[in-house]
PDB file of C-alpha atoms in Angstrom:
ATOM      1  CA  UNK A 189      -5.333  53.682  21.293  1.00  0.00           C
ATOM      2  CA  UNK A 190      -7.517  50.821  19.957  1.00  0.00           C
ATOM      3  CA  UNK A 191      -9.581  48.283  21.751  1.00  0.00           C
ATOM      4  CA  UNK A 192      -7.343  45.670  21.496  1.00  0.00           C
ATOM      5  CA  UNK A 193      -4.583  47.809  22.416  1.00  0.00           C
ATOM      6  CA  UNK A 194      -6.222  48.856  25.758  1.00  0.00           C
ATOM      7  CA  UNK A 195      -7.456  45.311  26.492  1.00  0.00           C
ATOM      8  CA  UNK A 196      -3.514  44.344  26.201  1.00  0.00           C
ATOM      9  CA  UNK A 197      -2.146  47.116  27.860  1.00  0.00           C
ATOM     10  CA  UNK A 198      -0.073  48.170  24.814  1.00  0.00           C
ATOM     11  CA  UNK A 199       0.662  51.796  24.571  1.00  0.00           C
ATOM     12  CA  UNK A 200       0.428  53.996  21.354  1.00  0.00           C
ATOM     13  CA  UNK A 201       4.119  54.625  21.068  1.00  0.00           C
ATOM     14  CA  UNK A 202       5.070  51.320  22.980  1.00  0.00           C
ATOM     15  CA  UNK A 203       6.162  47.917  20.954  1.00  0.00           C
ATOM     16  CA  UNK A 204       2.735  46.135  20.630  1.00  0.00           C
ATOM     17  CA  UNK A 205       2.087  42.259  21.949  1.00  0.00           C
ATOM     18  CA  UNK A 206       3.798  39.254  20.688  1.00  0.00           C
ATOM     19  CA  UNK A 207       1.222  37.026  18.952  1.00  0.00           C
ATOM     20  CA  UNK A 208       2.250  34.402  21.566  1.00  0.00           C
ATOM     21  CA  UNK A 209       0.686  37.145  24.419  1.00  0.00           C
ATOM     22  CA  UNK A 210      -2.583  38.332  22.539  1.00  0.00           C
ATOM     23  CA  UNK A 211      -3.051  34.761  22.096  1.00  0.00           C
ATOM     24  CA  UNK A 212      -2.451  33.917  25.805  1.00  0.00           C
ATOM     25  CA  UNK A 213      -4.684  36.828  26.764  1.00  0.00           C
ATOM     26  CA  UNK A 214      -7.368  35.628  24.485  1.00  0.00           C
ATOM     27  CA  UNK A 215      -7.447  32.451  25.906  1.00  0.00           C
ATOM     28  CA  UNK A 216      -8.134  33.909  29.246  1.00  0.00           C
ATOM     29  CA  UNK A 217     -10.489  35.970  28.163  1.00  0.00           C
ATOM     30  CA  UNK A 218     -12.564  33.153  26.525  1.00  0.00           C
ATOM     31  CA  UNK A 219     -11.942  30.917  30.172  1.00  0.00           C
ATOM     32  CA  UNK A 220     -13.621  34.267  32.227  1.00  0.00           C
ATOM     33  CA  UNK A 221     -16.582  34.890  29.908  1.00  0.00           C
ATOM     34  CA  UNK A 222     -17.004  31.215  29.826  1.00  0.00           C
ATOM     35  CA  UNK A 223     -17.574  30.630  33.677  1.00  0.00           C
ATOM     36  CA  UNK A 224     -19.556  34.034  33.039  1.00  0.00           C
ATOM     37  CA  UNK A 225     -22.023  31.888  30.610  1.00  0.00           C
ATOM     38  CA  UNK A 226     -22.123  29.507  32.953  1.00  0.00           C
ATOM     39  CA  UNK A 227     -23.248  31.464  36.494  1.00  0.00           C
ATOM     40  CA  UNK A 228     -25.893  33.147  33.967  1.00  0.00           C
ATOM     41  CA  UNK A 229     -27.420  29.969  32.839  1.00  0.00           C
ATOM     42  CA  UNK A 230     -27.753  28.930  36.382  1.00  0.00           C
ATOM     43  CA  UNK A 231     -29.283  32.551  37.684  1.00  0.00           C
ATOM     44  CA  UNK A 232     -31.764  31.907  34.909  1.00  0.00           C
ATOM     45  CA  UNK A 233     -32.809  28.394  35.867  1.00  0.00           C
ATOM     46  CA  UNK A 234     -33.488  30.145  39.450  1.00  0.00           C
ATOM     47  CA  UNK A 235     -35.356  32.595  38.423  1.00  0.00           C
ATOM     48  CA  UNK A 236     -37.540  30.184  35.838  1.00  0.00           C
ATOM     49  CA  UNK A 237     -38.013  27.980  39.326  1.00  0.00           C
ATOM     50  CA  UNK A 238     -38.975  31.344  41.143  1.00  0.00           C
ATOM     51  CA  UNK A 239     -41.540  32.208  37.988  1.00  0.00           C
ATOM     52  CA  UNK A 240     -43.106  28.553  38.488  1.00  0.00           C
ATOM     53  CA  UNK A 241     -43.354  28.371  42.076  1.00  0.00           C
ATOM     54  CA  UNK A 242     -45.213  32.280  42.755  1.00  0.00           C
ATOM     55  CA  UNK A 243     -47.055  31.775  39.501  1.00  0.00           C
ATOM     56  CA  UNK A 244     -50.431  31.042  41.334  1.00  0.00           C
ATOM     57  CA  UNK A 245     -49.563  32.104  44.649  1.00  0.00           C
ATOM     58  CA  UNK A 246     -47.655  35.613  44.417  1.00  0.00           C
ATOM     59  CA  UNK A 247     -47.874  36.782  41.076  1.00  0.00           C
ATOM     60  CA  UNK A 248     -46.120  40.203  41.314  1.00  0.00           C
ATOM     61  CA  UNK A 249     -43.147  38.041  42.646  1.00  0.00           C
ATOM     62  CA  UNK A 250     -42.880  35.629  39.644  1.00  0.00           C
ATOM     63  CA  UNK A 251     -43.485  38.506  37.157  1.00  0.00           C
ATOM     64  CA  UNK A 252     -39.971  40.479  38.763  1.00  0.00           C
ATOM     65  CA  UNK A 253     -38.382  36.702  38.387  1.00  0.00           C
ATOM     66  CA  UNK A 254     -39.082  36.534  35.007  1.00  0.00           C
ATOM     67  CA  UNK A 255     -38.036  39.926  34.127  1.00  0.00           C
ATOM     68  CA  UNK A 256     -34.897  39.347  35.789  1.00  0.00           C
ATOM     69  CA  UNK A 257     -34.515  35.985  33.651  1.00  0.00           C
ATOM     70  CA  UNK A 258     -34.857  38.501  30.748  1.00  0.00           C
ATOM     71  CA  UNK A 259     -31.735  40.138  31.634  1.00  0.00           C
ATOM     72  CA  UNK A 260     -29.613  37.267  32.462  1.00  0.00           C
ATOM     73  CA  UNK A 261     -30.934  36.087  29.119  1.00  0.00           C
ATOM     74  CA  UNK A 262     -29.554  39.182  27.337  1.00  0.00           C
ATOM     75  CA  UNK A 263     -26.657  39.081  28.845  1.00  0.00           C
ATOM     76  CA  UNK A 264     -25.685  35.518  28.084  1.00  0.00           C
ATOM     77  CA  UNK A 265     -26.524  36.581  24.190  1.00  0.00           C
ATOM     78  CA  UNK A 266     -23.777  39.112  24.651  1.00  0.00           C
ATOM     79  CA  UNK A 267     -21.328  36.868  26.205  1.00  0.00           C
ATOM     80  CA  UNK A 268     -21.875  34.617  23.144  1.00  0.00           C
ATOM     81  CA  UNK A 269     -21.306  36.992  20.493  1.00  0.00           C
ATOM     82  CA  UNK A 270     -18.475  38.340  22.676  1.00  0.00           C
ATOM     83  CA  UNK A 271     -16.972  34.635  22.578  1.00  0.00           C
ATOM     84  CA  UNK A 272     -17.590  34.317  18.923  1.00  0.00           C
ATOM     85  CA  UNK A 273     -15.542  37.060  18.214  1.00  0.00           C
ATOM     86  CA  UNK A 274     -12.653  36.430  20.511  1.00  0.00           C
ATOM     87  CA  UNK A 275     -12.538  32.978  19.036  1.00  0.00           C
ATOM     88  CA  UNK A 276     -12.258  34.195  15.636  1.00  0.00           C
ATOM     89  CA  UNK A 277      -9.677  37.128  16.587  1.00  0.00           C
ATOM     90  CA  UNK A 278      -7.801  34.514  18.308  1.00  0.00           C
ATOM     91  CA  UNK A 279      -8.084  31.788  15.451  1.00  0.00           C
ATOM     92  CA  UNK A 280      -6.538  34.165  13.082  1.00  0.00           C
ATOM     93  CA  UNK A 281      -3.483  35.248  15.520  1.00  0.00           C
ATOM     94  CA  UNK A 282      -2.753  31.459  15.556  1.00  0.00           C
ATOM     95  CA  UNK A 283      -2.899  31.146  11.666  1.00  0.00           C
ATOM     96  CA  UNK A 284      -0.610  33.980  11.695  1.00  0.00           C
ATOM     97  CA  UNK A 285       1.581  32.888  13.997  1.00  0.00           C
ATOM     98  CA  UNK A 286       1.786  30.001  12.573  1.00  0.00           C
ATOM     99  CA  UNK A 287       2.378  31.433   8.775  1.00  0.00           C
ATOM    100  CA  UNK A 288       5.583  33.830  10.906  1.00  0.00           C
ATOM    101  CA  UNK A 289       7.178  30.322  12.046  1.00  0.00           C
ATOM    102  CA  UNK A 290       6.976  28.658   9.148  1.00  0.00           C
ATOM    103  CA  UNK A 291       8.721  31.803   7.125  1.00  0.00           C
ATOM    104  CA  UNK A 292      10.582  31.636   9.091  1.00  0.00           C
ATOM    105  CA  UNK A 293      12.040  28.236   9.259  1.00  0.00           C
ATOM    106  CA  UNK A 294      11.903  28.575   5.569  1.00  0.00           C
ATOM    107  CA  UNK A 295      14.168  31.769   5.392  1.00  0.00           C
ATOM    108  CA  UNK A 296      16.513  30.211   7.711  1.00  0.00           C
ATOM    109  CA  UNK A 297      16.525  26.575   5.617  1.00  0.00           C
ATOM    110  CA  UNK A 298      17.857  29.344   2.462  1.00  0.00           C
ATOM    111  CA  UNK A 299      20.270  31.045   3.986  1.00  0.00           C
ATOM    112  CA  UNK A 300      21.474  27.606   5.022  1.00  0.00           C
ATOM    113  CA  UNK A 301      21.666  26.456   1.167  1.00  0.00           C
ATOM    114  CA  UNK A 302      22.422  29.741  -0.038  1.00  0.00           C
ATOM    115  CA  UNK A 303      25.727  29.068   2.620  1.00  0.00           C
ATOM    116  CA  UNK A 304      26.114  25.636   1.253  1.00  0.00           C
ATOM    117  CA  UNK A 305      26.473  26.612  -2.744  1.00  0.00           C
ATOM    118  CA  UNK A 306      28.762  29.682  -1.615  1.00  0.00           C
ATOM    119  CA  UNK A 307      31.847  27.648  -2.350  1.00  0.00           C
ATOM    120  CA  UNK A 308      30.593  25.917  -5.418  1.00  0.00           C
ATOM    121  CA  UNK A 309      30.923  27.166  -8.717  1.00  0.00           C
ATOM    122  CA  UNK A 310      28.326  25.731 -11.300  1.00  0.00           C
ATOM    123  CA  UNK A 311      31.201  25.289 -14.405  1.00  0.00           C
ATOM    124  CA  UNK A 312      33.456  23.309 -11.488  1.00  0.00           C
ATOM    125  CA  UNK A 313      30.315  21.142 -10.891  1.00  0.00           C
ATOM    126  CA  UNK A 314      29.631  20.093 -14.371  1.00  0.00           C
ATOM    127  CA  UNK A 315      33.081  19.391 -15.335  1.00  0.00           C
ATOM    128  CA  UNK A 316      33.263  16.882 -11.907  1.00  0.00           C
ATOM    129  CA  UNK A 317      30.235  15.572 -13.577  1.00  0.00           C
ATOM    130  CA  UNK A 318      31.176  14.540 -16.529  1.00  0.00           C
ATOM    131  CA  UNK A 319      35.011  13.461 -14.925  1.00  0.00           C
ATOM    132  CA  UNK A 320      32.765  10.579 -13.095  1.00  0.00           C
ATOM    133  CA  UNK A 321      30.453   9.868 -16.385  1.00  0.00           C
ATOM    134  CA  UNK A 322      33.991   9.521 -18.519  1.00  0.00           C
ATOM    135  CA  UNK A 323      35.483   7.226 -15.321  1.00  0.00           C
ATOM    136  CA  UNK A 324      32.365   5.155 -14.806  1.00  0.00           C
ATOM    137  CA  UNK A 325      32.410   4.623 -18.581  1.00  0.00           C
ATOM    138  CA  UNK A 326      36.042   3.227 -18.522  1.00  0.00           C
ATOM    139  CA  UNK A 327      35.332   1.194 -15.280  1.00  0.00           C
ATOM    140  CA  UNK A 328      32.160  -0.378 -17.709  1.00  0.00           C
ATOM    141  CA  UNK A 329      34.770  -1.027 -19.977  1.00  0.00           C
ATOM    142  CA  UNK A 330      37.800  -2.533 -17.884  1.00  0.00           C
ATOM    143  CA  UNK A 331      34.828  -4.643 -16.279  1.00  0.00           C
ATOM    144  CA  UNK A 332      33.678  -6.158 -19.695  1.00  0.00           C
ATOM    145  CA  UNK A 333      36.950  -6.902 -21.207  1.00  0.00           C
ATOM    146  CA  UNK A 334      37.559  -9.097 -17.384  1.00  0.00           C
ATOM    147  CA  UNK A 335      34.864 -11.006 -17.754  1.00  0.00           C
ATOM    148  CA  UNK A 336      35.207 -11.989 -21.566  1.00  0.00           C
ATOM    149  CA  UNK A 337      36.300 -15.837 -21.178  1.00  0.00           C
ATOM    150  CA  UNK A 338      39.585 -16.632 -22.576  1.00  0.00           C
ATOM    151  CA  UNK A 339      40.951 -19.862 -24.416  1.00  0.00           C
ATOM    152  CA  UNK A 340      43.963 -19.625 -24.906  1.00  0.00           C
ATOM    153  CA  UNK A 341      43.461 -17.138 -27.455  1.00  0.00           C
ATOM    154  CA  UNK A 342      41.145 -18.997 -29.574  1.00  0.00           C
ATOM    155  CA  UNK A 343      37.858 -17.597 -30.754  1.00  0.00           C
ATOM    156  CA  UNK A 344      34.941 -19.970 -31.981  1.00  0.00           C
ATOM    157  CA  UNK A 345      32.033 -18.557 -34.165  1.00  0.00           C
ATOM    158  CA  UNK A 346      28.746 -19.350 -31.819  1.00  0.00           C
ATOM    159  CA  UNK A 347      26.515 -19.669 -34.776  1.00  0.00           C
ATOM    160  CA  UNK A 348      28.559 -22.702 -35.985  1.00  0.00           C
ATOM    161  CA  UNK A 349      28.478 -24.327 -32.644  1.00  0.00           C
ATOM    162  CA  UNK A 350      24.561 -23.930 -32.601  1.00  0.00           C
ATOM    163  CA  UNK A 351      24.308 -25.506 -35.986  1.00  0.00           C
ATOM    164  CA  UNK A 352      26.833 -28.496 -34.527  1.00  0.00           C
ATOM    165  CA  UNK A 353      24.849 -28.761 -31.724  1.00  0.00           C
ATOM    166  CA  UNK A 354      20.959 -29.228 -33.678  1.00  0.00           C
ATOM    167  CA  UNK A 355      23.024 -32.043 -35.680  1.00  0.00           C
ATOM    168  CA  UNK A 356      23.884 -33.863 -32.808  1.00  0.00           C
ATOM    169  CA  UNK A 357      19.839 -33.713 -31.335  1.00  0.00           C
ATOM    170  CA  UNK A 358      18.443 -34.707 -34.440  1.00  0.00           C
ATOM    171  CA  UNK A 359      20.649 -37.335 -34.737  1.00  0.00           C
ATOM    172  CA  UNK A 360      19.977 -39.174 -31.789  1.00  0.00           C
ATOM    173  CA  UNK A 361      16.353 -38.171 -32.160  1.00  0.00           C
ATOM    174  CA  UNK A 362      16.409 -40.091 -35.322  1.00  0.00           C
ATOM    175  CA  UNK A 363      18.209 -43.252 -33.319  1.00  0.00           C
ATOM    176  CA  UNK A 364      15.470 -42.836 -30.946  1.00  0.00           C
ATOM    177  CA  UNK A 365      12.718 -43.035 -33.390  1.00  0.00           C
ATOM    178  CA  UNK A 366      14.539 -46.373 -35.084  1.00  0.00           C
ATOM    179  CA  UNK A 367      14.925 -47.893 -31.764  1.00  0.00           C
ATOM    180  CA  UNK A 368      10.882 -47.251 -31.264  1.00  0.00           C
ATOM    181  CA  UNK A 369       9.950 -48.645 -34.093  1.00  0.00           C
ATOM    182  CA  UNK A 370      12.461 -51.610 -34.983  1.00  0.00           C
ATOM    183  CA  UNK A 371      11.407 -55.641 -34.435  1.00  0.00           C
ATOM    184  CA  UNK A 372      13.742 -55.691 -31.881  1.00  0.00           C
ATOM    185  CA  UNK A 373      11.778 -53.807 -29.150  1.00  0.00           C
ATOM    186  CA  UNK A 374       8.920 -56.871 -29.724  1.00  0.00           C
ATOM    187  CA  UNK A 375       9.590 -59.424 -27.149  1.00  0.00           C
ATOM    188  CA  UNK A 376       8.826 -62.962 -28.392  1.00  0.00           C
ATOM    189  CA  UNK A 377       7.072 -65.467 -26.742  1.00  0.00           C
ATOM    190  CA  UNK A 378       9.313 -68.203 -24.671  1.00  0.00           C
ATOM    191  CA  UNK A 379       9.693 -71.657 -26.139  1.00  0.00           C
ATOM    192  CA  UNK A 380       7.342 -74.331 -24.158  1.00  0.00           C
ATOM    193  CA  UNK A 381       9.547 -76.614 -22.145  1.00  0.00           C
ATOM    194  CA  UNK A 382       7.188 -79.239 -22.819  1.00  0.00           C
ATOM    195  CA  UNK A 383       6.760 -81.694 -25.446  1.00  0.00           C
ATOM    196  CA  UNK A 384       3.176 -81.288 -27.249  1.00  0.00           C
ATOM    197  CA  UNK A 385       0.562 -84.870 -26.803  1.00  0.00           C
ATOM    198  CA  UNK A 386       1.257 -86.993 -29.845  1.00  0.00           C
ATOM    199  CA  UNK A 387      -1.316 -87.489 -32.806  1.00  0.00           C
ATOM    200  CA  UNK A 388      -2.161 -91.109 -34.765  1.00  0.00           C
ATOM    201  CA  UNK A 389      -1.354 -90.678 -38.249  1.00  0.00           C
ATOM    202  CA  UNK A 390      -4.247 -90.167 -40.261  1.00  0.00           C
ATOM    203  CA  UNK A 391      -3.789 -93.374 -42.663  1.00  0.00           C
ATOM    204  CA  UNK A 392      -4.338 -95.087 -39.557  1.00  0.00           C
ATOM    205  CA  UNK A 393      -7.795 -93.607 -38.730  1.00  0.00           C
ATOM    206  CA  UNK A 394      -9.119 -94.238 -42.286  1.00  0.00           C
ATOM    207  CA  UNK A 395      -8.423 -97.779 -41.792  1.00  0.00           C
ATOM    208  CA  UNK A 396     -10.354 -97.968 -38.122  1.00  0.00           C
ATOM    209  CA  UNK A 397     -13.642 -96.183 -39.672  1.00  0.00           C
ATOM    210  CA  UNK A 398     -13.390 -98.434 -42.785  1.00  0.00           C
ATOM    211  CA  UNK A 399     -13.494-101.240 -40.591  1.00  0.00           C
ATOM    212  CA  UNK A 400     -16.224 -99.927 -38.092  1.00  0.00           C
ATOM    213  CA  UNK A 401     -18.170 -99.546 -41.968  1.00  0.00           C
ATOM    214  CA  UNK A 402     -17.681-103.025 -43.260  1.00  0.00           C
ATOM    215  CA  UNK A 403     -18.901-104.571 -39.458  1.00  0.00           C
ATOM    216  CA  UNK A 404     -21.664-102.168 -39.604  1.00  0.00           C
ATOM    217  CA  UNK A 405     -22.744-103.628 -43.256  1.00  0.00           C
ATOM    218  CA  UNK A 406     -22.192-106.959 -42.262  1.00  0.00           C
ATOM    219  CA  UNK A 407     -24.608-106.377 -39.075  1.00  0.00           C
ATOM    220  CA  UNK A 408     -27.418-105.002 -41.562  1.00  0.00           C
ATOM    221  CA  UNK A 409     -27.450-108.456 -44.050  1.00  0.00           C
TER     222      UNK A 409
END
C-alpha cells in the first residue's frame, strides 16, 4: 500500500479516493500542520526568552533552552517542507479535477450534438439550402418589379430628361446674368421739385462792366 494510500485509508484491492476526498483530506492536513507551525514558533520564542533571561545568571539552564529551541527549530523546517509538498500534491489533484469536469462537460456537450445531427442528413440540408437561396432570389425579384414606378405604361429615357433639365438652368442662368448687368437695375436720380435760382443774361453784364469802365475813365481825366 502506498503512503498516500495509508494516509487515506484506501485499501490495495479497495476503489481508491475521489479527487474531491484526497483534496478534502489535504486540506485538513495543511489546517493541522499549520496550527503545528504555529505552537512551534511560540515554544521557540519561550525558550529564546528562557536563553536571555539565565544567560548571566544560570547558564546550564539557558544552554538546555537553547538546545531545546534547536529542536523546535528543526521541527518547524519539517513541517514546512511537509506543507510544501502537500500543497503541491494537492494543487495538482485540483488541476486534475478540474481537467475530469471539464471532459467531461465537453463529452456530454457531443453526445448532445452528435444527438442533434442524428436526424439530419447532410444532402437533405444542402438541397433546403439552396430551396431558400432560389426563394429569396425570387422574393428579390417580385420586390423590384413592385417598386418600379409606373405611368401608365409610358417609359421616358432619363438621359434625355437630364439634358432637358441643364437647358432649362442655363437658361435662366443666362436671364440672370442679363438682368445683372442691364441699365435697368441702375436707379436714377429723382427729379428736383424745385425750380433752380435764375441767371441775368450775359449781354446784360457786358453792358454793366462797360459802364463801370467808361465812369472809371471819366474819374481818371
Amino acid at each position: 500500500m502506498s503512503v498516500f494510500g495509508k494516509l487515506f485509508g484506501g485499501g490495495g484491492k479497495g476503489k481508491g479516493p475521489s479527487p474531491q476526498e484526497a483534496i478534502q483530506k489535504l486540506r485538513e492536513t495543511e489546517e493541522m500542520l499549520t496550527k503545528k507551525q504555529e505552537f512551534l514558533e511560540k515554544k521557540i520564542e519561550q525558550e529564546l526568552q528562557i536563553a536571555k533571561k539565565n544567560g548571566t545568571k544560570n547558564k546550564r539552564a539557558a544552554l538546555q533552552a537553547l538546545k531545546r529551541k534547536k529542536r523546535y527549530e528543526k521541527q518547524l523546517d519539517q513541517i514546512d517542507g511537509t506543507l510544501s509538498t502537500i500543497e503541491f500534491q494537492r494543487e495538482a489533484l485540483e488541476n486534475a479535477n478540474t481537467n475530469t469536469e471539464v471532459l467531461k462537460n465537453m463529452g456530454f456537450a457531443a453526445k448532445a450534438i452528435k444527438s442533434a445531427h442524428e436526424n439530419l442528413d447532410i444532402d437533405k440540408v444542402d438541397d433546403l439550402m439552396q430551396d431558400i437561396t432560389e426563394q429569396h432570389e425570387i422574393a428579390q425579384e417580385i420586390s423590384d418589379i413592385i417598386s418600379k414606378p409606373v405611368g401608365y405604361g409610358e417609359e421616358f429615357d432619363e438621359d434625355e430628361l437630364l439634358a432637358e433639365l441643364d437647358e432649362l438652368e442655363q437658361e435662366q442662368l443666362d436671364k440672370n446674368l442679363l438682368d445683372i448687368g442691364g441699365p435697368e437695375t441702375v436707379p436714377l436720380p429723382n427729379v428736383p421739385s424745385t425750380s433752380l435760382p435764375s441767371r441775368p443774361a450775359k449781354k446784360e453784364e457786358d453792358k454793366d462792366d462797360m459802364e463801370d469802365l467808361q465812369r472809371w475813365a471819366m474819374e481818371a481825366l
